[in-house]
């Protein structure tokens, strides 16, 4: 079977003040992935990112954490993918998702940005034909200044019980990264999207 994913991108904002915020779920996923494979990222000024490479299921997979701040994520991703000739369809973007409750993780191909500025910038620069691993963080509500409310929400730390659920979702996604990299998207979706416990060890 041909490789499904050649590049995994984690979205977030650089800087210690943002490291534990809801918006940095993509960065945290990369951290967990690096821990599992005993690897690390290095500063890559050429692409305004931290980058690296690991081997998953006999495939070389590149990793990218843009340092452009969320709203300009596509700038880094486009430059990196273009340089290494990685097709948009072989990119997995891991990001926080307001429309999913904490503890929920979903795999999706294509679609719109759903109000996510990082996705919006990537789509504008590269099109929407990439895979997304959506990590649920919940929504602050629908009253008052919605835009300001959302911005304030994603740039804050989650409550302890919510963060525990978010971490569980990150680990669920990690459990199926081998299948995703191999292009077995439907298999991964079937297991990640079930309402039952979808941890491979359970």
Short mmCIF file of C-alpha atoms in Angstrom, two decimals:
data_model
loop_
_atom_site.label_atom_id
_atom_site.label_comp_id
_atom_site.label_asym_id
_atom_site.label_seq_id
_atom_site.Cartn_x
_atom_site.Cartn_y
_atom_site.Cartn_z
CA UNK A 1 0.00 0.00 0.00
CA UNK A 2 1.28 3.46 -0.88
CA UNK A 3 2.04 5.96 1.83
CA UNK A 4 -0.93 8.06 2.87
CA UNK A 5 0.79 10.79 4.91
CA UNK A 6 4.27 12.20 4.31
CA UNK A 7 4.04 15.32 6.49
CA UNK A 8 2.38 15.83 9.88
CA UNK A 9 1.79 19.47 10.83
CA UNK A 10 0.86 20.48 14.36
CA UNK A 11 -0.78 23.89 14.70
CA UNK A 12 -0.24 26.27 17.60
CA UNK A 13 1.31 29.55 18.67
CA UNK A 14 5.02 29.78 19.56
CA UNK A 15 6.12 31.05 22.95
CA UNK A 16 5.90 29.81 26.51
CA UNK A 17 2.83 31.93 27.25
CA UNK A 18 0.82 29.92 24.71
CA UNK A 19 2.22 26.44 25.35
CA UNK A 20 -0.62 25.21 27.56
CA UNK A 21 -3.52 26.97 25.84
CA UNK A 22 -6.36 25.18 24.06
CA UNK A 23 -5.19 26.53 20.69
CA UNK A 24 -1.91 24.59 20.99
CA UNK A 25 -3.41 21.11 20.81
CA UNK A 26 -1.57 20.50 17.53
CA UNK A 27 1.80 21.33 19.09
CA UNK A 28 1.04 19.03 22.02
CA UNK A 29 0.23 16.20 19.64
CA UNK A 30 3.65 16.60 18.02
CA UNK A 31 5.27 16.58 21.48
CA UNK A 32 3.57 13.27 22.30
CA UNK A 33 4.58 11.83 18.93
CA UNK A 34 8.20 12.86 19.46
CA UNK A 35 8.19 11.35 22.95
CA UNK A 36 6.89 8.07 21.59
CA UNK A 37 9.56 7.87 18.91
CA UNK A 38 12.41 9.35 20.93
CA UNK A 39 12.90 12.20 18.47
CA UNK A 40 13.02 16.00 18.55
CA UNK A 41 12.44 19.00 16.32
CA UNK A 42 15.07 21.55 15.33
CA UNK A 43 14.65 25.21 14.50
CA UNK A 44 14.32 25.61 10.73
CA UNK A 45 14.52 29.34 9.97
CA UNK A 46 14.17 28.75 6.24
CA UNK A 47 10.56 27.72 6.81
CA UNK A 48 9.84 29.74 9.98
CA UNK A 49 9.20 26.48 11.83
CA UNK A 50 10.58 23.68 13.95
CA UNK A 51 10.93 20.55 11.85
CA UNK A 52 12.07 16.96 12.06
CA UNK A 53 11.53 13.45 10.77
CA UNK A 54 10.57 10.10 12.25
CA UNK A 55 9.95 6.65 10.83
CA UNK A 56 6.43 5.27 11.21
CA UNK A 57 5.51 1.79 9.90
CA UNK A 58 8.54 1.74 7.57
CA UNK A 59 7.69 5.19 6.17
CA UNK A 60 9.74 8.35 6.62
CA UNK A 61 7.40 11.06 7.91
CA UNK A 62 8.35 14.69 8.18
CA UNK A 63 7.08 16.80 11.10
CA UNK A 64 6.44 20.54 11.13
CA UNK A 65 5.48 23.03 13.85
CA UNK A 66 5.06 26.49 12.25
CA UNK A 67 6.46 29.39 14.27
CA UNK A 68 4.57 32.04 12.31
CA UNK A 69 1.72 32.31 14.83
CA UNK A 70 -1.57 30.63 14.01
CA UNK A 71 -2.95 33.14 11.50
CA UNK A 72 0.01 32.65 9.14
CA UNK A 73 0.43 28.88 9.49
CA UNK A 74 -0.03 28.34 5.76
CA UNK A 75 3.04 30.44 4.99
CA UNK A 76 5.29 27.90 6.69
CA UNK A 77 3.40 24.79 5.54
CA UNK A 78 3.30 25.87 1.90
CA UNK A 79 7.01 26.73 1.78
CA UNK A 80 7.98 23.44 3.45
CA UNK A 81 5.71 21.24 1.33
CA UNK A 82 6.80 23.00 -1.86
CA UNK A 83 10.51 22.59 -1.07
CA UNK A 84 10.17 18.87 -0.31
CA UNK A 85 7.62 18.30 -3.10
CA UNK A 86 4.99 16.91 -0.72
CA UNK A 87 1.50 16.74 -2.29
CA UNK A 88 -1.23 18.52 -0.32
CA UNK A 89 -3.14 15.22 -0.12
CA UNK A 90 -0.21 13.67 1.84
CA UNK A 91 -0.35 16.28 4.61
CA UNK A 92 -2.03 15.70 7.98
CA UNK A 93 -2.80 18.86 9.96
CA UNK A 94 -3.47 18.35 13.67
CA UNK A 95 -5.49 21.16 15.24
CA UNK A 96 -7.88 22.17 18.01
CA UNK A 97 -11.59 22.00 17.10
CA UNK A 98 -14.24 24.21 18.72
CA UNK A 99 -17.13 22.19 17.27
CA UNK A 100 -16.10 19.00 19.10
CA UNK A 101 -16.39 18.39 22.82
CA UNK A 102 -13.20 17.77 24.86
CA UNK A 103 -12.25 14.09 24.65
CA UNK A 104 -13.42 13.81 21.04
CA UNK A 105 -11.06 13.26 18.11
CA UNK A 106 -12.05 13.06 14.45
CA UNK A 107 -10.18 12.38 11.22
CA UNK A 108 -11.38 14.26 8.17
CA UNK A 109 -10.31 14.97 4.60
CA UNK A 110 -10.91 18.39 3.08
CA UNK A 111 -13.66 20.78 4.05
CA UNK A 112 -13.68 24.40 5.16
CA UNK A 113 -11.83 26.19 7.93
CA UNK A 114 -14.76 26.25 10.37
CA UNK A 115 -13.57 29.56 11.79
CA UNK A 116 -10.06 28.21 12.52
CA UNK A 117 -7.56 30.85 11.38
CA UNK A 118 -4.69 28.39 11.00
CA UNK A 119 -6.72 26.18 8.69
CA UNK A 120 -8.03 29.23 6.86
CA UNK A 121 -4.52 30.37 5.97
CA UNK A 122 -3.44 26.90 4.84
CA UNK A 123 -6.55 26.54 2.66
CA UNK A 124 -6.02 29.97 1.09
CA UNK A 125 -2.46 29.10 0.13
CA UNK A 126 -2.71 25.38 -0.68
CA UNK A 127 -6.34 24.40 -1.17
CA UNK A 128 -8.34 22.14 1.13
CA UNK A 129 -7.26 18.67 -0.07
CA UNK A 130 -5.39 17.71 3.11
CA UNK A 131 -6.23 15.45 6.03
CA UNK A 132 -7.13 16.90 9.42
CA UNK A 133 -6.94 15.33 12.86
CA UNK A 134 -9.43 17.42 14.84
CA UNK A 135 -8.92 17.56 18.61
CA UNK A 136 -12.08 18.66 20.43
CA UNK A 137 -11.72 21.55 22.87
CA UNK A 138 -15.39 22.53 23.23
CA UNK A 139 -17.01 25.90 22.52
CA UNK A 140 -17.35 28.91 24.88
CA UNK A 141 -20.96 29.58 23.86
CA UNK A 142 -22.90 31.67 21.39
CA UNK A 143 -23.81 34.89 23.19
CA UNK A 144 -22.32 38.39 23.15
CA UNK A 145 -19.20 39.15 21.14
CA UNK A 146 -18.75 35.71 19.63
CA UNK A 147 -15.45 36.41 17.87
CA UNK A 148 -13.87 37.98 20.93
CA UNK A 149 -15.29 35.24 23.13
CA UNK A 150 -13.77 32.51 20.96
CA UNK A 151 -10.38 34.22 20.76
CA UNK A 152 -10.25 34.61 24.53
CA UNK A 153 -11.32 30.97 25.00
CA UNK A 154 -8.78 29.31 22.70
CA UNK A 155 -5.90 31.39 24.09
CA UNK A 156 -6.53 30.26 27.66
CA UNK A 157 -5.68 27.05 29.48
CA UNK A 158 -8.46 24.49 29.71
CA UNK A 159 -9.91 23.60 33.11
CA UNK A 160 -8.18 20.61 34.67
CA UNK A 161 -10.98 18.13 33.91
CA UNK A 162 -11.30 19.41 30.34
CA UNK A 163 -7.54 19.21 29.81
CA UNK A 164 -7.59 15.60 30.94
CA UNK A 165 -10.19 14.86 28.26
CA UNK A 166 -8.21 16.77 25.63
CA UNK A 167 -5.11 14.77 26.54
CA UNK A 168 -7.10 11.55 26.18
CA UNK A 169 -8.19 12.65 22.70
CA UNK A 170 -4.58 13.37 21.76
CA UNK A 171 -3.55 9.88 22.86
CA UNK A 172 -6.45 8.34 20.94
CA UNK A 173 -5.23 10.04 17.79
CA UNK A 174 -1.71 8.89 18.49
CA UNK A 175 -2.89 5.29 18.79
CA UNK A 176 -3.98 5.33 15.14
CA UNK A 177 -1.17 7.39 13.62
CA UNK A 178 0.38 4.26 12.06
CA UNK A 179 -2.85 3.52 10.21
CA UNK A 180 -3.21 7.14 9.10
CA UNK A 181 0.35 7.30 7.78
CA UNK A 182 -0.26 4.09 5.83
CA UNK A 183 -3.31 5.65 4.20
CA UNK A 184 -5.81 3.46 6.03
CA UNK A 185 -8.04 6.46 6.68
CA UNK A 186 -11.35 4.63 6.75
CA UNK A 187 -10.05 2.12 9.30
CA UNK A 188 -8.79 4.94 11.53
CA UNK A 189 -12.05 6.86 11.17
CA UNK A 190 -14.16 3.83 12.03
CA UNK A 191 -12.27 3.38 15.28
CA UNK A 192 -11.75 7.02 16.26
CA UNK A 193 -15.36 7.98 15.55
CA UNK A 194 -17.02 5.25 17.58
CA UNK A 195 -18.73 6.29 20.81
CA UNK A 196 -17.16 3.39 22.63
CA UNK A 197 -13.67 3.52 24.09
CA UNK A 198 -11.37 3.73 21.12
CA UNK A 199 -8.06 3.19 22.79
CA UNK A 200 -6.29 0.31 21.08
CA UNK A 201 -5.20 -1.09 24.42
CA UNK A 202 -8.76 -1.40 25.75
#
